[in-house]
Coordinates of C-alpha atoms and ligand atoms in Angstrom, one line a residue:
Chain Q
M12 CA -17.7 -6.7 -14.9
A13 CA -15.5 -9.1 -12.6
V14 CA -15.0 -8.3 -8.7
I15 CA -12.0 -9.7 -7.1
G16 CA -13.2 -10.0 -3.7
G17 CA -16.6 -9.0 -1.4
G18 CA -15.7 -6.6 1.1
P19 CA -16.7 -3.3 1.5
G20 CA -14.1 -2.2 -1.1
G21 CA -15.2 -4.3 -3.5
L22 CA -19.5 -4.0 -3.2
A23 CA -19.0 -0.6 -3.0
A24 CA -17.4 -0.7 -6.2
A25 CA -20.2 -3.3 -7.8
V26 CA -22.8 -1.2 -6.6
A27 CA -21.6 1.5 -8.2
A28 CA -20.9 -0.1 -11.5
R29 CA -24.9 -1.4 -11.8
E30 CA -25.5 2.3 -10.6
R31 CA -23.6 3.4 -13.5
G32 CA -25.2 1.2 -15.8
A33 CA -22.7 -1.9 -16.1
E34 CA -24.8 -4.8 -16.9
R35 CA -23.4 -8.0 -15.2
V36 CA -21.0 -6.9 -12.3
L37 CA -20.1 -10.7 -10.5
V38 CA -18.3 -10.3 -7.5
I39 CA -15.9 -13.5 -6.4
E40 CA -15.6 -13.5 -2.6
R41 CA -13.1 -16.8 -1.0
A42 CA -15.3 -16.8 2.1
E43 CA -18.5 -18.3 2.5
E44 CA -20.4 -14.8 3.3
L45 CA -20.1 -11.5 1.8
G46 CA -19.1 -8.4 3.9
G47 CA -15.2 -9.0 4.5
I48 CA -13.4 -8.2 7.3
L49 CA -15.7 -6.2 8.8
Q50 CA -17.6 -9.0 10.1
Q51 CA -15.3 -9.5 12.9
C52 CA -14.9 -6.4 13.6
I53 CA -17.9 -6.1 16.1
H54 CA -16.9 -2.7 17.9
N55 CA -19.4 0.7 16.4
G56 CA -17.5 4.0 15.0
F57 CA -17.7 2.9 10.9
G58 CA -20.4 4.6 8.9
L59 CA -20.2 8.3 9.8
E60 CA -18.8 9.7 7.4
A61 CA -20.8 7.5 3.9
L62 CA -23.5 6.8 6.0
G63 CA -24.1 9.5 8.7
R64 CA -24.8 6.5 11.1
D65 CA -22.2 5.3 13.8
L66 CA -22.6 1.5 13.0
P67 CA -20.3 -2.0 14.2
G68 CA -18.6 -3.4 11.3
P69 CA -20.6 -5.9 10.4
A70 CA -23.8 -3.6 10.5
Y71 CA -22.0 -1.5 8.1
A72 CA -20.9 -4.7 5.8
Q73 CA -25.1 -5.1 6.2
H74 CA -25.8 -2.0 4.5
F75 CA -23.2 -2.9 0.8
V76 CA -24.5 -6.6 1.3
N77 CA -28.1 -5.3 1.2
R78 CA -27.2 -2.5 -1.5
A79 CA -25.7 -5.2 -3.4
H80 CA -28.5 -7.0 -3.6
E81 CA -31.3 -5.0 -4.8
T82 CA -28.8 -3.1 -7.1
G83 CA -28.2 -6.7 -9.2
V84 CA -25.1 -7.8 -8.1
Q85 CA -24.0 -11.2 -8.9
T86 CA -22.4 -13.1 -6.2
L87 CA -20.0 -16.2 -6.8
L88 CA -18.9 -17.1 -3.5
D89 CA -17.0 -19.9 -1.3
T90 CA -14.6 -18.9 -4.7
M91 CA -11.0 -18.1 -4.2
V92 CA -9.4 -16.9 -7.6
L93 CA -6.6 -18.3 -8.5
E94 CA -4.9 -16.0 -11.3
I95 CA -5.9 -13.4 -14.3
T96 CA -4.6 -12.7 -17.1
P97 CA -3.7 -9.1 -18.7
Q98 CA -7.1 -9.7 -21.5
R99 CA -8.9 -10.6 -17.8
R100 CA -8.8 -14.4 -18.3
I101 CA -10.5 -15.4 -14.3
Y102 CA -9.4 -19.0 -12.9
A103 CA -11.0 -19.6 -9.6
T104 CA -11.8 -22.5 -7.9
N105 CA -14.5 -23.7 -5.6
S106 CA -15.5 -27.3 -4.5
R107 CA -18.7 -27.1 -6.5
Q108 CA -17.2 -26.2 -10.0
G109 CA -14.0 -27.3 -9.3
V110 CA -11.8 -24.6 -11.5
I111 CA -13.8 -22.1 -13.8
E112 CA -13.0 -19.7 -16.2
L113 CA -14.2 -16.4 -16.8
C114 CA -13.7 -13.6 -18.9
A115 CA -14.3 -9.7 -17.9
G116 CA -14.8 -6.2 -19.7
A117 CA -13.5 -5.3 -16.7
V118 CA -11.8 -6.3 -13.1
V119 CA -11.7 -4.6 -10.0
F120 CA -9.2 -5.4 -7.4
G121 CA -10.7 -5.8 -3.6
M122 CA -9.0 -7.8 -2.1
G123 CA -8.1 -6.0 0.8
C124 CA -5.0 -6.5 3.2
R125 CA -3.5 -9.1 5.2
E126 CA -1.3 -9.0 8.8
R127 CA 2.0 -7.9 8.3
T128 CA 3.9 -10.9 10.7
R129 CA 7.0 -10.5 9.4
G130 CA 8.0 -9.0 13.0
A131 CA 7.4 -11.9 14.5
L132 CA 9.5 -14.1 12.7
A133 CA 12.9 -11.9 13.8
I134 CA 11.7 -12.2 17.7
P135 CA 14.5 -15.7 18.8
G136 CA 13.3 -18.3 21.0
T137 CA 11.2 -21.1 21.1
R138 CA 8.6 -21.8 18.6
P139 CA 5.4 -23.0 21.8
A140 CA 2.1 -22.7 20.6
G141 CA 0.3 -19.2 21.4
V142 CA 1.4 -16.9 19.4
F143 CA -1.3 -15.5 17.2
T144 CA -2.0 -12.3 15.2
A145 CA -4.4 -10.0 16.3
G146 CA -6.4 -10.5 13.2
T147 CA -6.5 -14.5 13.9
A148 CA -7.3 -13.9 17.3
Q149 CA -10.4 -11.4 16.8
R150 CA -11.9 -14.1 14.6
L151 CA -11.5 -16.9 17.3
V152 CA -13.3 -14.8 20.1
N153 CA -15.8 -12.7 17.4
I154 CA -17.3 -15.2 15.0
E155 CA -16.2 -18.8 16.7
G156 CA -16.2 -18.2 20.0
Y157 CA -13.0 -19.3 21.0
M158 CA -10.8 -17.6 24.1
P159 CA -7.2 -17.8 22.6
G160 CA -5.5 -17.6 25.8
R161 CA -5.6 -16.4 29.0
R162 CA -2.9 -13.9 29.8
F163 CA -1.9 -11.9 27.4
V164 CA 1.1 -9.7 25.9
I165 CA 0.5 -7.6 22.5
L166 CA 3.0 -6.4 20.4
G167 CA 2.7 -3.8 18.1
S168 CA 0.0 -0.9 19.3
G169 CA -2.0 -1.1 16.2
D170 CA -5.9 -0.2 16.4
I171 CA -7.1 -4.3 16.2
G172 CA -4.4 -5.0 18.7
M173 CA -5.6 -1.9 20.8
I174 CA -9.5 -3.1 20.1
M175 CA -8.7 -7.0 20.7
A176 CA -6.9 -5.9 24.5
R177 CA -10.4 -4.4 25.2
R178 CA -12.1 -7.3 24.1
L179 CA -10.4 -9.6 25.5
T180 CA -10.5 -7.8 29.0
L181 CA -13.6 -8.1 28.7
E182 CA -14.1 -11.8 28.0
G183 CA -12.2 -11.5 31.2
A184 CA -8.8 -12.7 30.1
R185 CA -5.8 -10.5 31.8
V186 CA -3.9 -7.9 29.6
E187 CA -0.9 -7.6 31.2
R188 CA 1.0 -5.1 28.0
V189 CA 1.2 -3.5 24.8
L190 CA 4.7 -2.5 23.7
E191 CA 5.1 -0.5 20.7
I192 CA 9.3 -0.5 19.3
M193 CA 8.6 3.2 17.9
P194 CA 8.3 6.3 19.7
Y195 CA 4.8 7.0 19.4
L196 CA 1.5 5.3 18.9
S197 CA 0.7 3.7 15.8
G198 CA -2.9 3.4 15.8
L199 CA -6.2 6.0 16.7
K200 CA -5.3 8.1 19.7
R201 CA -9.5 7.6 20.9
N202 CA -9.2 3.4 20.5
W203 CA -5.5 4.1 23.2
V204 CA -8.5 6.1 25.7
Q205 CA -11.2 3.9 24.8
C206 CA -9.2 0.1 24.5
L207 CA -6.2 0.3 26.7
Q208 CA -6.6 3.5 29.0
D209 CA -10.6 2.6 30.2
F210 CA -8.9 -0.1 31.4
H211 CA -5.3 0.2 33.2
I212 CA -3.6 -1.6 30.1
P213 CA 0.0 -0.3 29.7
L214 CA 1.5 1.0 26.7
Q215 CA 4.9 0.9 26.8
L216 CA 6.5 2.9 23.9
S217 CA 10.3 1.9 22.4
R218 CA 9.7 -1.5 23.8
T219 CA 9.8 -4.5 21.7
V220 CA 9.7 -8.8 22.4
L221 CA 13.2 -9.8 22.9
E222 CA 12.6 -13.3 23.3
I223 CA 9.7 -16.0 23.3
R224 CA 9.7 -18.2 26.5
G225 CA 8.3 -21.6 26.9
T226 CA 8.2 -24.7 25.5
Q227 CA 4.7 -26.5 24.5
R228 CA 3.2 -23.0 25.3
V229 CA 4.4 -19.3 26.0
E230 CA 4.7 -19.3 29.3
A231 CA 6.4 -15.4 29.4
V232 CA 7.8 -13.2 26.4
V233 CA 10.9 -10.7 27.6
S234 CA 10.8 -7.4 26.7
V235 CA 13.0 -5.1 25.9
A236 CA 13.6 -0.9 25.4
V237 CA 15.0 0.0 22.2
D238 CA 16.7 2.9 21.2
D239 CA 16.7 5.1 18.4
R240 CA 18.3 2.9 16.0
M241 CA 15.6 0.1 17.7
L242 CA 18.4 -1.4 18.6
P243 CA 18.1 -3.5 22.2
I244 CA 19.5 -1.7 24.8
A245 CA 20.7 -4.1 27.7
G246 CA 20.0 -4.2 31.3
T247 CA 16.3 -3.1 30.3
E248 CA 14.9 -6.3 30.3
E249 CA 11.8 -7.4 31.1
T250 CA 10.2 -11.1 32.2
I251 CA 6.4 -10.8 31.2
P252 CA 5.0 -13.9 32.7
C253 CA 2.1 -15.1 29.8
D254 CA 0.5 -17.8 27.6
T255 CA -0.2 -15.9 24.4
L256 CA 1.1 -13.0 22.6
L257 CA -0.5 -11.2 20.1
L258 CA 1.0 -9.5 17.5
S259 CA -0.6 -6.1 16.2
V260 CA 2.4 -5.1 13.9
G261 CA 0.4 -3.5 10.7
L262 CA -1.6 -4.3 7.8
I263 CA 0.1 -4.7 3.9
P264 CA -2.1 -4.4 0.6
E265 CA -2.8 -8.5 -0.9
N266 CA -1.6 -8.1 -4.2
E267 CA -0.2 -11.3 -5.5
L268 CA -3.0 -11.8 -7.7
S269 CA -1.9 -8.4 -8.9
R270 CA 1.7 -9.2 -9.6
R271 CA 0.9 -11.7 -11.8
V272 CA -1.0 -9.9 -13.6
G273 CA 2.3 -7.5 -14.2
I274 CA 0.4 -4.0 -12.1
A275 CA 2.8 -1.6 -11.4
L276 CA 3.2 -1.6 -7.7
D277 CA 4.2 1.4 -5.7
P278 CA 6.5 -0.1 -3.0
L279 CA 5.8 3.2 -0.5
T280 CA 2.1 1.8 -0.2
A281 CA 2.2 -1.9 -1.3
G282 CA -0.2 -2.0 -3.3
P283 CA -0.7 -0.8 -7.3
I284 CA -0.3 2.7 -9.0
V285 CA -3.3 4.0 -9.8
D286 CA -4.4 7.2 -11.2
E287 CA -7.6 9.5 -9.8
G288 CA -10.4 7.0 -11.2
M289 CA -8.4 4.1 -9.8
G290 CA -7.3 2.5 -12.5
T291 CA -3.9 0.7 -12.2
S292 CA -0.5 0.5 -15.1
V293 CA -2.8 -2.6 -16.9
P294 CA -5.9 -0.9 -19.1
G295 CA -8.9 -2.4 -17.9
F296 CA -7.6 -2.8 -14.3
Y297 CA -8.9 -0.9 -11.1
A298 CA -8.8 -1.3 -7.7
A299 CA -11.1 -0.7 -4.6
G300 CA -10.4 -0.6 -1.0
N301 CA -6.8 -1.8 1.2
V302 CA -5.6 -3.6 -1.7
V303 CA -4.3 0.1 -2.7
H304 CA -3.4 1.5 0.6
V305 CA -4.2 1.0 3.9
Y306 CA -7.5 3.3 4.8
D307 CA -7.6 4.4 8.3
L308 CA -11.3 4.0 8.4
V309 CA -13.2 1.6 5.9
D310 CA -15.7 4.6 5.4
W311 CA -12.5 5.8 2.8
V312 CA -12.5 2.4 1.4
T313 CA -15.9 3.2 0.0
L314 CA -16.1 6.2 -1.4
A315 CA -12.4 4.9 -2.9
G316 CA -14.3 1.6 -4.3
E317 CA -17.0 3.1 -6.1
V318 CA -15.0 6.1 -8.0
A319 CA -13.1 2.6 -9.0
G320 CA -16.8 0.5 -9.5
R321 CA -17.7 3.8 -11.9
S322 CA -14.5 3.9 -14.1
A323 CA -14.6 0.2 -14.5
A324 CA -18.3 0.5 -15.5
D325 CA -17.4 3.9 -18.1
Y326 CA -14.1 1.4 -19.2
I327 CA -17.0 -1.2 -20.3
A328 CA -18.9 1.5 -22.0
G329 CA -16.0 2.8 -24.5
R330 CA -16.4 5.9 -22.4
V331 CA -13.1 6.0 -21.0
R332 CA -10.5 8.3 -23.1
P333 CA -6.6 7.7 -23.1
A334 CA -5.4 10.5 -20.5
V335 CA -2.4 13.0 -22.7
H336 CA -1.2 14.1 -19.9
R337 CA -0.7 13.5 -16.3
L338 CA 1.0 14.6 -13.4
R339 CA 2.8 12.8 -11.0
T340 CA 2.3 13.4 -7.4
C341 CA 4.9 12.8 -4.6
A342 CA 6.0 12.7 -1.1
G343 CA 7.8 15.9 0.4
E344 CA 8.5 16.8 3.8
N345 CA 7.1 13.9 6.5
V346 CA 5.4 12.3 4.1
R347 CA 5.1 8.7 4.0
Y348 CA 3.3 8.2 0.9
V349 CA 0.6 10.1 -1.3
V350 CA -2.4 8.4 -3.2
P351 CA -3.4 8.6 -6.4
Q352 CA 0.4 8.7 -8.0
W353 CA -1.2 10.2 -11.4
L354 CA -3.3 13.0 -11.7
D355 CA -5.1 13.4 -14.7
P356 CA -5.3 17.5 -14.4
E357 CA -8.8 17.5 -16.9
S358 CA -10.3 15.4 -14.9
L359 CA -10.4 18.6 -12.5
A360 CA -12.6 19.7 -15.3
L361 CA -15.1 17.4 -13.8
G362 CA -14.9 18.3 -10.1
A363 CA -12.4 18.6 -7.1
Q364 CA -10.1 16.0 -6.2
Q365 CA -8.5 14.5 -3.3
L366 CA -5.0 14.0 -2.7
Q367 CA -4.6 11.1 0.5
L368 CA -1.2 11.1 2.9
R369 CA -0.1 9.9 6.0
V370 CA 3.0 11.4 7.4
R371 CA 6.4 9.5 9.0
R372 CA 6.2 11.4 12.1
P373 CA 3.5 12.4 14.9
V374 CA 3.2 16.5 14.8
E375 CA 0.9 17.3 18.2
E376 CA 0.6 20.9 16.9
K377 CA -0.7 23.4 14.2
V378 CA 0.8 21.9 10.9
K379 CA 0.7 23.6 6.8
V380 CA -0.1 21.1 4.4
V381 CA 1.2 22.3 1.2
V382 CA 1.1 20.9 -2.1
T383 CA 3.1 23.2 -4.6
A384 CA 3.0 21.6 -8.7
D385 CA 7.0 22.1 -10.1
G386 CA 7.9 24.2 -6.6
V387 CA 5.2 26.6 -7.1
E388 CA 3.0 26.1 -4.2
I389 CA -1.0 25.9 -5.5
A390 CA -2.8 24.8 -2.3
H391 CA -1.9 24.1 1.4
K392 CA -4.2 23.4 4.3
T393 CA -4.2 23.6 8.1
E394 CA -4.6 20.7 10.6
R395 CA -4.3 20.6 14.4
Y396 CA -1.8 17.7 14.4
V397 CA -1.0 14.9 12.4
R398 CA -0.6 11.0 13.4
P399 CA 1.1 8.7 11.5
G400 CA -2.2 6.1 12.0
E401 CA -4.4 8.8 11.0
M402 CA -4.7 9.9 7.0
V403 CA -4.8 13.3 5.9
T404 CA -7.1 14.4 2.9
V405 CA -6.2 17.7 0.9
K406 CA -8.8 18.8 -2.0
L407 CA -7.5 20.1 -5.0
A408 CA -9.6 22.7 -6.4
P409 CA -11.4 22.2 -10.3
E410 CA -10.3 26.1 -10.7
L411 CA -6.3 24.7 -11.0
C412 CA -7.1 22.5 -14.2
E413 CA -5.7 24.9 -15.8
S414 CA -2.0 25.8 -14.4
L415 CA -2.0 21.9 -14.3
R416 CA -1.8 21.1 -17.3
S417 CA 1.7 22.0 -18.0
A418 CA 2.8 20.9 -14.7
Q419 CA 5.0 17.5 -14.3
E420 CA 4.9 17.0 -10.5
L421 CA 3.1 17.4 -7.8
Q422 CA 4.6 17.0 -4.1
V423 CA 3.1 17.1 -0.8
S424 CA 4.5 18.1 2.5
V425 CA 3.3 18.9 6.1
L426 CA 5.4 20.9 7.4
K427 CA 5.4 23.1 11.2
P428 CA 4.6 27.1 10.3
Chain V
M20 CA -9.2 29.0 39.3
I21 CA -8.8 27.5 36.0
E22 CA -7.5 24.2 35.8
K23 CA -6.8 23.1 31.4
K24 CA -7.1 19.1 30.5
S25 CA -6.6 17.4 27.2
L26 CA -9.0 15.0 26.1
I27 CA -9.3 12.9 23.2
C28 CA -13.1 12.9 22.0
V29 CA -13.8 8.9 21.3
T30 CA -17.0 9.9 20.2
C31 CA -16.3 9.7 16.2
P32 CA -12.7 7.9 15.4
M33 CA -12.0 11.5 13.9
G34 CA -10.5 11.3 17.7
C35 CA -9.9 15.1 18.2
R36 CA -8.0 16.7 20.3
L37 CA -10.1 18.9 23.7
D38 CA -8.7 21.6 25.4
V39 CA -11.3 21.7 28.5
S40 CA -11.3 24.6 30.6
L41 CA -11.9 23.4 34.5
D42 CA -13.0 25.5 37.2
G43 CA -13.8 23.5 40.0
G44 CA -14.4 20.5 38.6
S45 CA -16.7 22.1 35.9
V46 CA -16.0 22.2 32.5
V47 CA -16.4 26.0 31.2
A48 CA -14.9 25.9 27.9
V49 CA -13.9 23.6 25.5
E50 CA -11.7 24.1 22.4
G51 CA -10.5 22.0 19.2
E52 CA -13.9 20.0 18.8
G53 CA -15.2 19.3 15.3
C54 CA -18.5 18.7 16.0
K55 CA -21.1 19.5 18.3
R56 CA -20.8 16.1 20.0
G57 CA -18.2 16.8 21.3
L58 CA -19.3 18.9 23.8
A59 CA -21.0 17.1 25.1
Y60 CA -18.4 13.7 25.5
A61 CA -16.2 16.8 27.1
Q62 CA -19.1 17.2 30.2
D63 CA -20.2 13.7 29.9
E64 CA -15.6 12.3 30.6
I65 CA -15.5 14.8 33.8
K66 CA -19.0 14.0 35.3
D67 CA -19.7 10.6 34.5
P68 CA -17.9 8.7 31.8
R69 CA -20.2 6.6 28.9
R70 CA -18.8 4.3 26.2
V71 CA -20.5 2.4 23.6
L72 CA -20.7 -1.3 24.3
T73 CA -20.3 -3.9 21.5
T74 CA -19.9 -7.7 22.7
T75 CA -21.7 -11.2 21.3
V76 CA -24.3 -13.4 22.6
T77 CA -25.0 -16.5 22.0
I78 CA -26.9 -17.6 19.1
F79 CA -28.2 -20.9 18.0
D80 CA -29.3 -23.1 15.0
G81 CA -27.3 -20.1 13.3
I82 CA -24.6 -19.9 10.7
H83 CA -22.6 -18.9 13.1
P84 CA -22.0 -19.6 17.1
L85 CA -22.1 -15.9 18.2
L86 CA -23.8 -13.2 17.1
P87 CA -22.5 -9.4 17.2
V88 CA -24.6 -6.7 19.4
H89 CA -24.3 -3.5 20.8
T90 CA -25.6 -0.7 22.4
T91 CA -28.0 1.5 21.4
A92 CA -26.2 4.8 22.9
A93 CA -23.2 4.8 25.5
V94 CA -23.6 3.3 28.6
P95 CA -22.3 4.4 32.3
M96 CA -18.7 3.2 32.1
A97 CA -18.3 2.1 35.5
R98 CA -22.0 -0.5 34.2
I99 CA -20.0 -1.7 31.7
P100 CA -18.5 -5.0 33.8
E101 CA -22.0 -5.8 34.6
L102 CA -24.1 -5.1 31.4
V103 CA -20.9 -7.7 29.8
A104 CA -22.1 -10.3 32.7
A105 CA -25.8 -9.7 32.3
L106 CA -24.6 -10.5 28.4
R107 CA -23.2 -13.5 28.6
K108 CA -27.1 -14.9 30.1
V109 CA -28.4 -14.1 27.3
S110 CA -28.9 -16.6 23.9
V111 CA -31.1 -15.6 20.8
T112 CA -32.3 -18.4 18.3
A113 CA -32.0 -17.2 13.9
P114 CA -33.2 -16.5 12.3
V115 CA -32.0 -12.3 13.1
R116 CA -31.9 -9.3 11.3
V117 CA -29.6 -6.2 12.0
G118 CA -31.6 -4.0 14.8
D119 CA -33.1 -6.6 16.4
V120 CA -33.8 -6.2 20.0
V121 CA -31.7 -8.7 21.9
A122 CA -32.2 -7.1 25.4
A123 CA -34.3 -4.3 25.9
D124 CA -34.2 -1.3 29.0
V125 CA -30.5 -2.5 29.8
L126 CA -29.2 -1.6 33.0
D127 CA -32.9 0.3 34.0
S128 CA -31.1 3.2 31.6
G129 CA -33.5 3.2 28.1
I130 CA -30.8 1.6 26.4
D131 CA -31.7 -1.3 24.4
V132 CA -28.8 -4.2 23.3
L133 CA -29.0 -4.4 19.1
A134 CA -28.1 -7.1 16.7
S135 CA -25.6 -5.8 15.0
R136 CA -26.1 -8.1 11.6
D137 CA -28.2 -10.8 9.7
I138 CA -27.4 -14.1 10.7
Q139 CA -29.7 -16.7 8.6
R140 CA -31.1 -20.2 10.1
R141 CA -27.6 -23.1 9.2
Ligands
FAD8 C1 -8.0 -8.5 11.0 C2 -8.3 -7.2 10.6 C3 -8.9 -6.3 11.3 C4 -9.2 -4.5 10.5 N1 -9.9 -4.0 11.7 C5 -10.9 -2.7 11.3 C6 -11.2 -1.9 11.8 O1 -11.7 -2.2 12.5 N2 -12.1 -0.4 11.9 C7 -11.3 0.5 10.2 O2 -11.8 0.4 9.6 N3 -10.9 -1.4 9.4 C8 -10.1 -2.2 10.2 N4 -9.9 -3.1 9.3 C9 -9.1 -2.7 7.6 C10 -10.3 -3.1 7.2 O3 -9.7 -4.2 6.2 C11 -11.0 -2.4 6.0 O4 -11.7 -1.1 6.9 C12 -11.8 -2.9 5.5 O5 -12.5 -4.0 5.6 C13 -11.8 -2.8 3.7 O6 -12.3 -3.4 3.1 P1 -11.8 -4.5 1.7 O7 -13.0 -4.2 1.3 O8 -10.4 -3.0 1.0 O9 -11.2 -5.9 2.2 P2 -12.0 -6.6 2.8 O10 -12.7 -6.5 3.6 O11 -10.0 -7.3 4.3 O12 -12.1 -7.8 2.1 C14 -11.6 -8.5 0.9 C15 -12.4 -9.6 0.6 O13 -11.2 -10.2 -0.6 C16 -11.3 -11.2 -0.4 N5 -10.6 -12.0 -1.1 C17 -9.1 -11.8 -0.7 N6 -7.9 -12.8 -1.4 C18 -9.2 -13.3 -2.5 C19 -8.9 -13.9 -4.1 N7 -8.2 -14.4 -4.1 N8 -10.0 -14.9 -4.5 C20 -11.5 -14.4 -3.5 N9 -11.5 -13.6 -2.9 C21 -10.7 -12.9 -2.3 C22 -11.5 -11.9 1.1 O14 -11.8 -13.0 1.4 C23 -12.4 -10.5 2.0 O15 -13.3 -10.9 1.6 C24 -9.0 -4.5 9.9 C25 -8.5 -5.6 8.7 C26 -7.9 -6.3 9.5 C27 -7.1 -7.5 8.5
SF4_9 S1 -15.5 16.1 18.2 FE1 -16.7 15.1 17.0 S2 -15.8 15.0 14.9 FE2 -14.7 15.5 17.2 S3 -14.1 13.1 17.7 FE3 -15.9 14.1 18.8 S4 -17.5 13.9 17.5 FE4 -16.0 13.4 16.8

């Protein structure tokens, strides 16, 4: 079994596959060490769900790196996977061996996600130095020990941007503003409290960057209010002097490799369409972690990675029976997407299954999350509030197995009572 | 008179909304906590807000120039700048193991600062 990417998703898959009896499990990682993006996320809040402990990102990663070594997972570091064929031939490259070719009985994708930068390209003005994604700045400050500027404006209220606002302030920089084009916060509420409010950093909703000023280096950005169609409102411009603009405008699953294998992607998640076992549309290919959809918490990445690893181990051992019938899951009222996209009703005979979703709009009052099968309600739960930055999970009980055998489609909606 | 206040618990990523009732500045009731740590958070947040600090210290001879560190418990928020300044003067030498004590009993609080990962020698 080959795992592409040694972040928490890939490591969880590798460890789970070993524990399920897969004999040779190899993790291929392009960085010089395992752990993935968490090595630069030095803040705490990781591990409460998966480990029952509150750990900083690197400590959480370390736990799984150690587990991988203990369970006999093999690793190939500093090695970039270039191409994979549908027959699972893997072409990779590193500075020691040049191009190498491997053949795997099953492949697990664990390439994680990358930061969106597209929003930036649409910003008019000059192209001076001093524009970074929040994640690049995080790497510079937390790993390389280099401050990318002194006076910042952050575009986007994603978690990485807010976390960097706090970090930069603690390191002595000034964060002038966090600007968010949407009328609501895109990251976690707790980060707004502990990263912005604690440090009196203003968050301005429904505002964006109209223009970047400066010749060599950023000298100022011009912000502007937007209307409900996201169009700038003339007369609301404000010039904010600063030397650095950070972009925290969202993450997108990294699926160049999967696309080239011919794996079906969901345009809503930008990740592979998966079933309840994290199997993709091409037999023998599984997906673990943020490559599937952007999870709000790394703990869920680990749990989903374990599912992928077990499925891949079963595939290699010939224990996978092809699904006779599968239900399609789909997004209803105020739901952006649902994962997994396919569900084999027989899987419920083995235990409860989960559907995970994100809402389109925040609702700060009680809502009902309703699952219907071909229009008939089969499950529901109440949430005290829902926010686009926080995933919602609904359980499907094993008892539903029988009634779902003849159904075609599951729909999830989030309704005000 | 009972005053109502809404807080977001930052103890864990659930970020529960706590609806707090205050009487003369003291917490008399809390609603909405996902677990009992939310109650302690509400009490502290009203009287003495505290936060876990995560930052980095210099490490010599390591595969990276910085070692990420964290406090073992939440420290009084007002004293965080002081603690950051003190940690700026701390340095360690590789190898370091996750959980190693980098600074003990900081701010005389009984709270330690620990390494957040292993860093091998270069
Ligand atoms: C900048 C940034 C900050 C984040 N901060 C947080 C946070 O604070 N809290 C949180 O819960 N989540 C955070 N996330 C989300 C984070 O991605 C996940 O929580 C978690 O790291 C996902 O694990 P993963 O294994 O899916 O992906 P990753 O940790 O991203 O791991 C993917 C790995 O795959 C490797 N890889 C990719 N392509 C190839 C290839 N072709 N060949 C070989 N190796 C490859 C990468 O080098 C990387 O190590 C952040 C994401 C980013 C981008
Ligand atoms: S109340 Fe408990 S579950 Fe809710 S955020 Fe606080 S610690 Fe987490």
